[in-house]
Amino acid sequence: MSRNWVNWAMAQIEADFQRSADTHLIKLDLPQLANIDIYLKDESTHPTGSLKHRLARSLFLYGLCNGWIHEGTPIIESSSGSTAISEAYFARLLGLPFIAVIPRSTAQKKIDQIEFYGGRCHLVDPAAIYTESARLAEELGGHYMDQFTYAERATDWRGNNNIADAIFRQMQHERFPVPSHIVMSPGTGGTSATIGRYLRYQKVETRLCVVDPDNSVFFDYFHSGDPNLTSEACSRIEGIGRPRVEPSFIPGVVDEMRRIPDAASIATVLWLEGLIGRKTGASTGTNLYGALQLAHEMQARGESGSIVTLLCDSGERYLDSYYDPAWVADKIGDIQPYLAQLEAFSTNGQLEAL
Ligand SMILES: *Cc1c(COP(=O)(O)O)cnc(C)c1O
């Protein structure tokens, strides 16, 4: 088979990459932490609005280089969220049909976003999305991207401007250039895998702390090693937490896991808005709450250093959920104790136990 089209497709993705800038590393203004600096890598500024822009680019390059994607190959993915939006963008860039296989219950707003980039949505029963994606790919002669299998291996973890490489480069002129910790919450687990492998490859002291929301099996899997764990309830923090152990989650590269209550995640995004004047998605709250816990503990031990975590997407996507007090009261419960805890942190830098 001629490689002309694949060469053209690779060049399109490369050119798109050249047109893009790196994402900002935001230093939080926290004078109450005298010897600890906290940074957010702002992944909301990618063209498709989230860190999934990196994953989608990697999955397309991986599929092209593996000979799985050719001229006209329909691309199928089981995702109703950020991944489908970013993959629809790259499919359109390459002139390929894109179909997201999503639960019937998916919010119209998300369907609209996928369709905005030229994707189509195939609505099925929630339990059927994986088998239906594989079936549809078979029927159409298409390629099932399968983010929950391939996220961990599609990215070049050694460097090549991956997110970990970018963080270390952007930290070079800071007072604590090698972070004590990098904190990340897992959806596919792909970002954590890239960061964890990179830390070992670079032989740095930085520890990877992975933070899991309520109703996710990753935390228990990390401690028990049981790959058959499942959870009845679904995660309420969009983009992270899974009801089954995904193959793309690599526990061996994780130094520490913490479970962060959903109420703490939501309280943290509201607190963060007061600090940076921006709304973020709830997974950013999960990440930052974990970072604040670590900062509190470092401070108590008299340590200094830096902590880096991710701003995964913007809060504009969630105005009628995380930013609607009625929704929060109904779906998450009382977040007041965490808001009070964070307010006290703002004045004394202590995250008092609740
Ligand atoms: C996917 C996602 C994550 C988790 O990233 P992974 O690399 O899939 O583990 C966190 N937050 C948001 C908003 C996401 O979409």
GROMACS .gro file of C-alpha atoms and ligand atoms in nm:
model
  369
    1MET     CA    1   0.000   0.000   0.000
    2SER     CA    2   0.129   0.346  -0.087
    3ARG     CA    3   0.249   0.554   0.204
    4ASN     CA    4   0.167   0.883   0.031
    5TRP     CA    5  -0.147   0.951   0.229
    6VAL     CA    6   0.007   0.849   0.561
    7ASN     CA    7   0.303   1.080   0.489
    8TRP     CA    8   0.060   1.361   0.415
    9ALA     CA    9  -0.136   1.288   0.734
   10MET     CA   10   0.179   1.287   0.947
   11ALA     CA   11   0.276   1.623   0.794
   12GLN     CA   12  -0.068   1.768   0.875
   13ILE     CA   13  -0.036   1.672   1.241
   14GLU     CA   14   0.320   1.801   1.256
   15ALA     CA   15   0.216   2.133   1.102
   16ASP     CA   16  -0.073   2.160   1.348
   17PHE     CA   17   0.177   2.101   1.629
   18GLN     CA   18   0.408   2.373   1.493
   19ARG     CA   19   0.118   2.618   1.493
   20SER     CA   20   0.049   2.541   1.859
   21ALA     CA   21   0.230   2.692   2.155
   22ASP     CA   22   0.316   2.512   2.475
   23THR     CA   23   0.067   2.551   2.757
   24HIS     CA   24   0.140   2.791   3.044
   25LEU     CA   25   0.279   2.690   3.378
   26ILE     CA   26   0.091   2.907   3.628
   27LYS     CA   27   0.260   2.981   3.960
   28LEU     CA   28   0.003   3.019   4.236
   29ASP     CA   29   0.034   3.325   4.457
   30LEU     CA   30   0.037   3.165   4.804
   31PRO     CA   31   0.242   3.386   5.038
   32GLN     CA   32   0.114   3.181   5.334
   33LEU     CA   33   0.342   2.901   5.209
   34ALA     CA   34   0.682   3.064   5.263
   35ASN     CA   35   0.905   2.787   5.129
   36ILE     CA   36   0.676   2.590   4.901
   37ASP     CA   37   0.569   2.685   4.549
   38ILE     CA   38   0.269   2.530   4.372
   39TYR     CA   39   0.227   2.535   3.993
   40LEU     CA   40  -0.058   2.447   3.758
   41LYS     CA   41   0.020   2.331   3.404
   42ASP     CA   42  -0.271   2.491   3.220
   43GLU     CA   43  -0.397   2.232   2.972
   44SER     CA   44  -0.721   2.422   2.908
   45THR     CA   45  -0.547   2.638   2.646
   46HIS     CA   46  -0.508   2.365   2.384
   47PRO     CA   47  -0.720   2.427   2.070
   48THR     CA   48  -0.980   2.173   2.190
   49GLY     CA   49  -0.976   2.291   2.550
   50SER     CA   50  -0.824   2.008   2.752
   51LEU     CA   51  -0.526   1.779   2.806
   52LYS     CA   52  -0.703   1.530   2.576
   53HIS     CA   53  -0.566   1.732   2.286
   54ARG     CA   54  -0.227   1.572   2.360
   55LEU     CA   55  -0.380   1.223   2.387
   56ALA     CA   56  -0.576   1.258   2.063
   57ARG     CA   57  -0.264   1.374   1.875
   58SER     CA   58  -0.066   1.079   2.017
   59LEU     CA   59  -0.339   0.824   1.936
   60PHE     CA   60  -0.362   0.945   1.576
   61LEU     CA   61   0.018   0.934   1.531
   62TYR     CA   62   0.026   0.587   1.689
   63GLY     CA   63  -0.255   0.460   1.466
   64LEU     CA   64  -0.090   0.606   1.153
   65CYS     CA   65   0.254   0.464   1.234
   66ASN     CA   66   0.105   0.123   1.319
   67GLY     CA   67  -0.068   0.104   0.981
   68TRP     CA   68  -0.411   0.111   1.146
   69ILE     CA   69  -0.528   0.439   0.992
   70HIS     CA   70  -0.536   0.498   0.615
   71GLU     CA   71  -0.704   0.739   0.376
   72GLY     CA   72  -1.076   0.731   0.453
   73THR     CA   73  -1.051   0.505   0.762
   74PRO     CA   74  -1.349   0.578   0.990
   75ILE     CA   75  -1.231   0.652   1.346
   76ILE     CA   76  -1.442   0.516   1.632
   77GLU     CA   77  -1.408   0.599   2.003
   78SER     CA   78  -1.604   0.512   2.315
   79SER     CA   79  -1.605   0.851   2.486
   80SER     CA   80  -1.862   1.115   2.558
   81GLY     CA   81  -1.615   1.359   2.696
   82SER     CA   82  -1.303   1.553   2.617
   83THR     CA   83  -1.136   1.269   2.427
   84ALA     CA   84  -1.409   1.250   2.163
   85ILE     CA   85  -1.399   1.628   2.120
   86SER     CA   86  -1.021   1.630   2.064
   87GLU     CA   87  -1.027   1.322   1.838
   88ALA     CA   88  -1.306   1.478   1.629
   89TYR     CA   89  -1.077   1.777   1.578
   90PHE     CA   90  -0.788   1.563   1.449
   91ALA     CA   91  -1.018   1.344   1.236
   92ARG     CA   92  -1.144   1.658   1.065
   93LEU     CA   93  -0.786   1.779   1.015
   94LEU     CA   94  -0.717   1.454   0.826
   95GLY     CA   95  -1.054   1.439   0.648
   96LEU     CA   96  -1.157   1.118   0.826
   97PRO     CA   97  -1.508   1.028   0.946
   98PHE     CA   98  -1.533   1.025   1.327
   99ILE     CA   99  -1.796   0.844   1.531
  100ALA     CA  100  -1.825   0.869   1.910
  101VAL     CA  101  -2.007   0.576   2.069
  102ILE     CA  102  -2.174   0.728   2.374
  103PRO     CA  103  -2.440   0.647   2.637
  104ARG     CA  104  -2.795   0.752   2.546
  105SER     CA  105  -2.801   0.969   2.858
  106THR     CA  106  -2.516   1.194   2.738
  107ALA     CA  107  -2.589   1.565   2.775
  108GLN     CA  108  -2.686   1.744   2.455
  109LYS     CA  109  -2.414   2.003   2.517
  110LYS     CA  110  -2.145   1.735   2.480
  111ILE     CA  111  -2.305   1.593   2.168
  112ASP     CA  112  -2.306   1.946   2.028
  113GLN     CA  113  -1.933   1.984   2.098
  114ILE     CA  114  -1.847   1.659   1.922
  115GLU     CA  115  -2.066   1.754   1.627
  116PHE     CA  116  -1.911   2.102   1.621
  117TYR     CA  117  -1.584   1.939   1.509
  118GLY     CA  118  -1.766   1.731   1.249
  119GLY     CA  119  -1.801   1.413   1.454
  120ARG     CA  120  -2.110   1.192   1.467
  121CYS     CA  121  -2.258   1.042   1.782
  122HIS     CA  122  -2.386   0.685   1.804
  123LEU     CA  123  -2.612   0.652   2.109
  124VAL     CA  124  -2.622   0.315   2.287
  125ASP     CA  125  -2.688   0.164   2.631
  126PRO     CA  126  -2.407   0.260   2.872
  127ALA     CA  127  -2.297  -0.101   2.929
  128ALA     CA  128  -2.259  -0.157   2.554
  129ILE     CA  129  -2.023   0.125   2.457
  130TYR     CA  130  -1.703  -0.085   2.440
  131THR     CA  131  -1.846  -0.385   2.251
  132GLU     CA  132  -2.048  -0.156   2.025
  133SER     CA  133  -1.736   0.048   1.941
  134ALA     CA  134  -1.547  -0.267   1.843
  135ARG     CA  135  -1.845  -0.398   1.647
  136LEU     CA  136  -1.892  -0.071   1.459
  137ALA     CA  137  -1.523  -0.051   1.372
  138GLU     CA  138  -1.540  -0.407   1.237
  139GLU     CA  139  -1.854  -0.335   1.035
  140LEU     CA  140  -1.722  -0.012   0.883
  141GLY     CA  141  -1.365  -0.127   0.831
  142GLY     CA  142  -1.273   0.146   1.074
  143HIS     CA  143  -1.026   0.187   1.359
  144TYR     CA  144  -1.137   0.176   1.723
  145MET     CA  145  -0.901   0.417   1.900
  146ASP     CA  146  -0.965   0.258   2.243
  147GLN     CA  147  -0.818   0.527   2.468
  148PHE     CA  148  -0.848   0.310   2.780
  149THR     CA  149  -0.609   0.055   2.631
  150TYR     CA  150  -0.365   0.269   2.432
  151ALA     CA  151  -0.332   0.596   2.628
  152GLU     CA  152  -0.031   0.470   2.824
  153ARG     CA  153   0.167   0.356   2.519
  154ALA     CA  154   0.082   0.612   2.250
  155THR     CA  155   0.294   0.890   2.405
  156ASP     CA  156   0.673   0.896   2.387
  157TRP     CA  157   0.748   0.883   2.761
  158ARG     CA  158   1.122   0.949   2.722
  159GLY     CA  159   1.063   1.311   2.628
  160ASN     CA  160   1.003   1.453   2.282
  161ASN     CA  161   0.814   1.743   2.430
  162ASN     CA  162   0.566   1.534   2.624
  163ILE     CA  163   0.392   1.698   2.918
  164ALA     CA  164   0.656   1.588   3.172
  165ASP     CA  165   0.940   1.715   2.953
  166ALA     CA  166   0.760   2.048   2.911
  167ILE     CA  167   0.708   2.082   3.288
  168PHE     CA  168   1.077   2.027   3.364
  169ARG     CA  169   1.183   2.274   3.094
  170GLN     CA  170   0.941   2.539   3.218
  171MET     CA  171   1.059   2.489   3.577
  172GLN     CA  172   1.427   2.552   3.491
  173HIS     CA  173   1.441   2.911   3.619
  174GLU     CA  174   1.229   2.859   3.932
  175ARG     CA  175   1.375   2.859   4.284
  176PHE     CA  176   1.297   2.487   4.324
  177PRO     CA  177   1.339   2.368   3.962
  178VAL     CA  178   1.303   1.996   4.036
  179PRO     CA  179   0.958   1.945   4.189
  180SER     CA  180   0.925   1.743   4.510
  181HIS     CA  181   0.596   1.609   4.377
  182ILE     CA  182   0.389   1.601   4.062
  183VAL     CA  183   0.020   1.539   4.133
  184MET     CA  184  -0.222   1.395   3.875
  185SER     CA  185  -0.566   1.234   3.875
  186PRO     CA  186  -0.627   0.933   3.646
  187GLY     CA  187  -0.894   0.894   3.380
  188THR     CA  188  -0.720   0.670   3.131
  189GLY     CA  189  -0.409   0.690   3.351
  190GLY     CA  190  -0.210   0.785   3.041
  191THR     CA  191  -0.083   1.118   3.172
  192SER     CA  192   0.027   0.961   3.503
  193ALA     CA  193   0.206   0.685   3.311
  194THR     CA  194   0.394   0.936   3.094
  195ILE     CA  195   0.496   1.146   3.395
  196GLY     CA  196   0.594   0.847   3.613
  197ARG     CA  197   0.809   0.685   3.346
  198TYR     CA  198   0.974   1.016   3.262
  199LEU     CA  199   1.070   1.072   3.628
  200ARG     CA  200   1.247   0.738   3.641
  201TYR     CA  201   1.411   0.784   3.302
  202GLN     CA  202   1.545   1.124   3.411
  203LYS     CA  203   1.663   0.985   3.749
  204VAL     CA  204   1.506   1.275   3.943
  205GLU     CA  205   1.384   1.271   4.303
  206THR     CA  206   1.035   1.394   4.209
  207ARG     CA  207   0.758   1.169   4.339
  208LEU     CA  208   0.437   1.104   4.145
  209CYS     CA  209   0.128   1.133   4.362
  210VAL     CA  210  -0.191   1.011   4.194
  211VAL     CA  211  -0.521   1.137   4.334
  212ASP     CA  212  -0.844   0.941   4.284
  213PRO     CA  213  -1.204   1.067   4.328
  214ASP     CA  214  -1.491   0.890   4.504
  215ASN     CA  215  -1.643   0.585   4.324
  216SER     CA  216  -1.323   0.500   4.137
  217VAL     CA  217  -1.144   0.164   4.159
  218PHE     CA  218  -0.790   0.289   4.088
  219PHE     CA  219  -0.711   0.364   4.455
  220ASP     CA  220  -0.814   0.019   4.578
  221TYR     CA  221  -0.645  -0.147   4.280
  222PHE     CA  222  -0.319   0.032   4.364
  223HIS     CA  223  -0.327  -0.115   4.715
  224SER     CA  224  -0.476  -0.461   4.648
  225GLY     CA  225  -0.347  -0.533   4.298
  226ASP     CA  226  -0.684  -0.690   4.210
  227PRO     CA  227  -0.752  -0.612   3.839
  228ASN     CA  228  -1.112  -0.736   3.861
  229LEU     CA  229  -1.234  -0.462   4.094
  230THR     CA  230  -1.547  -0.282   3.979
  231SER     CA  231  -1.759  -0.001   4.119
  232GLU     CA  232  -2.138   0.023   4.091
  233ALA     CA  233  -2.151   0.400   4.100
  234CYS     CA  234  -1.990   0.625   3.839
  235SER     CA  235  -1.741   0.897   3.917
  236ARG     CA  236  -1.896   1.242   3.956
  237ILE     CA  237  -1.572   1.418   3.866
  238GLU     CA  238  -1.569   1.443   3.488
  239GLY     CA  239  -1.264   1.301   3.312
  240ILE     CA  240  -1.132   1.100   3.609
  241GLY     CA  241  -1.218   0.796   3.819
  242ARG     CA  242  -1.325   0.469   3.658
  243PRO     CA  243  -1.569   0.190   3.753
  244ARG     CA  244  -1.326  -0.077   3.624
  245VAL     CA  245  -0.948  -0.114   3.621
  246GLU     CA  246  -0.837   0.020   3.283
  247PRO     CA  247  -0.538  -0.139   3.108
  248SER     CA  248  -0.391   0.209   3.046
  249PHE     CA  249  -0.347   0.270   3.422
  250ILE     CA  250   0.009   0.170   3.519
  251PRO     CA  251   0.040   0.135   3.899
  252GLY     CA  252   0.413   0.059   3.897
  253VAL     CA  253   0.512   0.418   3.813
  254VAL     CA  254   0.301   0.569   4.092
  255ASP     CA  255   0.481   0.653   4.418
  256GLU     CA  256   0.173   0.733   4.622
  257MET     CA  257  -0.206   0.738   4.580
  258ARG     CA  258  -0.461   0.941   4.773
  259ARG     CA  259  -0.838   0.942   4.765
  260ILE     CA  260  -0.982   1.293   4.750
  261PRO     CA  261  -1.347   1.340   4.853
  262ASP     CA  262  -1.558   1.489   4.572
  263ALA     CA  263  -1.678   1.764   4.808
  264ALA     CA  264  -1.313   1.868   4.856
  265SER     CA  265  -1.256   1.872   4.477
  266ILE     CA  266  -1.555   2.102   4.419
  267ALA     CA  267  -1.468   2.331   4.712
  268THR     CA  268  -1.114   2.359   4.574
  269VAL     CA  269  -1.223   2.478   4.228
  270LEU     CA  270  -1.437   2.748   4.390
  271TRP     CA  271  -1.143   2.849   4.611
  272LEU     CA  272  -0.908   2.847   4.309
  273GLU     CA  273  -1.141   3.081   4.119
  274GLY     CA  274  -1.084   3.335   4.395
  275LEU     CA  275  -0.709   3.291   4.355
  276ILE     CA  276  -0.662   3.301   3.975
  277GLY     CA  277  -0.993   3.450   3.857
  278ARG     CA  278  -1.069   3.149   3.638
  279LYS     CA  279  -1.314   2.862   3.645
  280THR     CA  280  -1.172   2.513   3.601
  281GLY     CA  281  -1.310   2.161   3.574
  282ALA     CA  282  -1.350   1.954   3.889
  283SER     CA  283  -1.053   1.723   3.822
  284THR     CA  284  -0.834   2.031   3.864
  285GLY     CA  285  -0.983   2.061   4.213
  286THR     CA  286  -0.896   1.697   4.286
  287ASN     CA  287  -0.539   1.761   4.169
  288LEU     CA  288  -0.496   2.085   4.362
  289TYR     CA  289  -0.647   1.952   4.685
  290GLY     CA  290  -0.392   1.669   4.674
  291ALA     CA  291  -0.117   1.926   4.613
  292LEU     CA  292  -0.235   2.136   4.909
  293GLN     CA  293  -0.230   1.830   5.136
  294LEU     CA  294   0.128   1.759   5.030
  295ALA     CA  295   0.225   2.125   5.083
  296HIS     CA  296   0.073   2.118   5.431
  297GLU     CA  297   0.267   1.803   5.518
  298MET     CA  298   0.594   1.935   5.374
  299GLN     CA  299   0.552   2.253   5.574
  300ALA     CA  300   0.485   2.058   5.894
  301ARG     CA  301   0.812   1.868   5.839
  302GLY     CA  302   0.999   2.193   5.778
  303GLU     CA  303   1.072   2.107   5.413
  304SER     CA  304   1.091   2.343   5.117
  305GLY     CA  305   1.031   2.270   4.749
  306SER     CA  306   0.786   2.287   4.463
  307ILE     CA  307   0.476   2.089   4.365
  308VAL     CA  308   0.338   2.078   4.011
  309THR     CA  309  -0.010   1.969   3.913
  310LEU     CA  310  -0.246   2.010   3.618
  311LEU     CA  311  -0.528   2.242   3.526
  312CYS     CA  312  -0.699   1.985   3.303
  313ASP     CA  313  -0.984   2.183   3.147
  314SER     CA  314  -1.186   2.501   3.183
  315GLY     CA  315  -1.490   2.540   3.408
  316GLU     CA  316  -1.697   2.699   3.132
  317ARG     CA  317  -1.792   2.343   3.034
  318TYR     CA  318  -1.951   2.286   3.376
  319LEU     CA  319  -2.153   2.601   3.451
  320ASP     CA  320  -2.470   2.397   3.504
  321SER     CA  321  -2.302   2.138   3.728
  322TYR     CA  322  -2.002   2.220   3.947
  323TYR     CA  323  -2.076   2.595   3.933
  324ASP     CA  324  -2.447   2.554   4.011
  325PRO     CA  325  -2.492   2.546   4.393
  326ALA     CA  326  -2.823   2.355   4.359
  327TRP     CA  327  -2.657   2.084   4.148
  328VAL     CA  328  -2.368   2.060   4.394
  329ALA     CA  329  -2.601   2.035   4.697
  330ASP     CA  330  -2.805   1.763   4.523
  331LYS     CA  331  -2.528   1.553   4.365
  332ILE     CA  332  -2.224   1.611   4.587
  333GLY     CA  333  -2.363   1.723   4.923
  334ASP     CA  334  -2.228   1.971   5.175
  335ILE     CA  335  -1.901   2.131   5.064
  336GLN     CA  336  -1.904   2.396   5.341
  337PRO     CA  337  -1.651   2.219   5.569
  338TYR     CA  338  -1.397   2.209   5.286
  339LEU     CA  339  -1.463   2.571   5.190
  340ALA     CA  340  -1.399   2.671   5.552
  341GLN     CA  341  -1.087   2.457   5.561
  342LEU     CA  342  -0.952   2.622   5.244
  343GLU     CA  343  -1.038   2.969   5.373
  344ALA     CA  344  -0.837   2.899   5.688
  345PHE     CA  345  -0.554   2.771   5.466
  346SER     CA  346  -0.556   3.105   5.282
  347THR     CA  347  -0.471   3.285   5.604
  348ASN     CA  348  -0.235   3.047   5.785
  349GLY     CA  349  -0.115   2.793   5.525
  350GLN     CA  350  -0.244   2.508   5.741
  351LEU     CA  351  -0.486   2.250   5.604
  352GLU     CA  352  -0.643   2.154   5.937
  353ALA     CA  353  -0.786   1.803   5.963
  354LEU     CA  354  -1.165   1.787   5.927
  355LIG     C1  355  -0.884   1.266   3.080
  355LIG     C2  356  -0.891   1.368   3.185
  355LIG     C3  357  -0.813   1.358   3.301
  355LIG     C4  358  -0.720   1.241   3.326
  355LIG     O1  359  -0.616   1.226   3.232
  355LIG     P1  360  -0.566   1.081   3.185
  355LIG     O2  361  -0.441   1.103   3.114
  355LIG     O3  362  -0.673   1.022   3.097
  355LIG     O4  363  -0.549   0.996   3.307
  355LIG     C5  364  -0.825   1.459   3.397
  355LIG     N1  365  -0.912   1.561   3.379
  355LIG     C6  366  -0.986   1.576   3.268
  355LIG     C7  367  -1.079   1.691   3.256
  355LIG     C8  368  -0.979   1.479   3.167
  355LIG     O5  369  -1.054   1.492   3.057
   0.00000   0.00000   0.00000
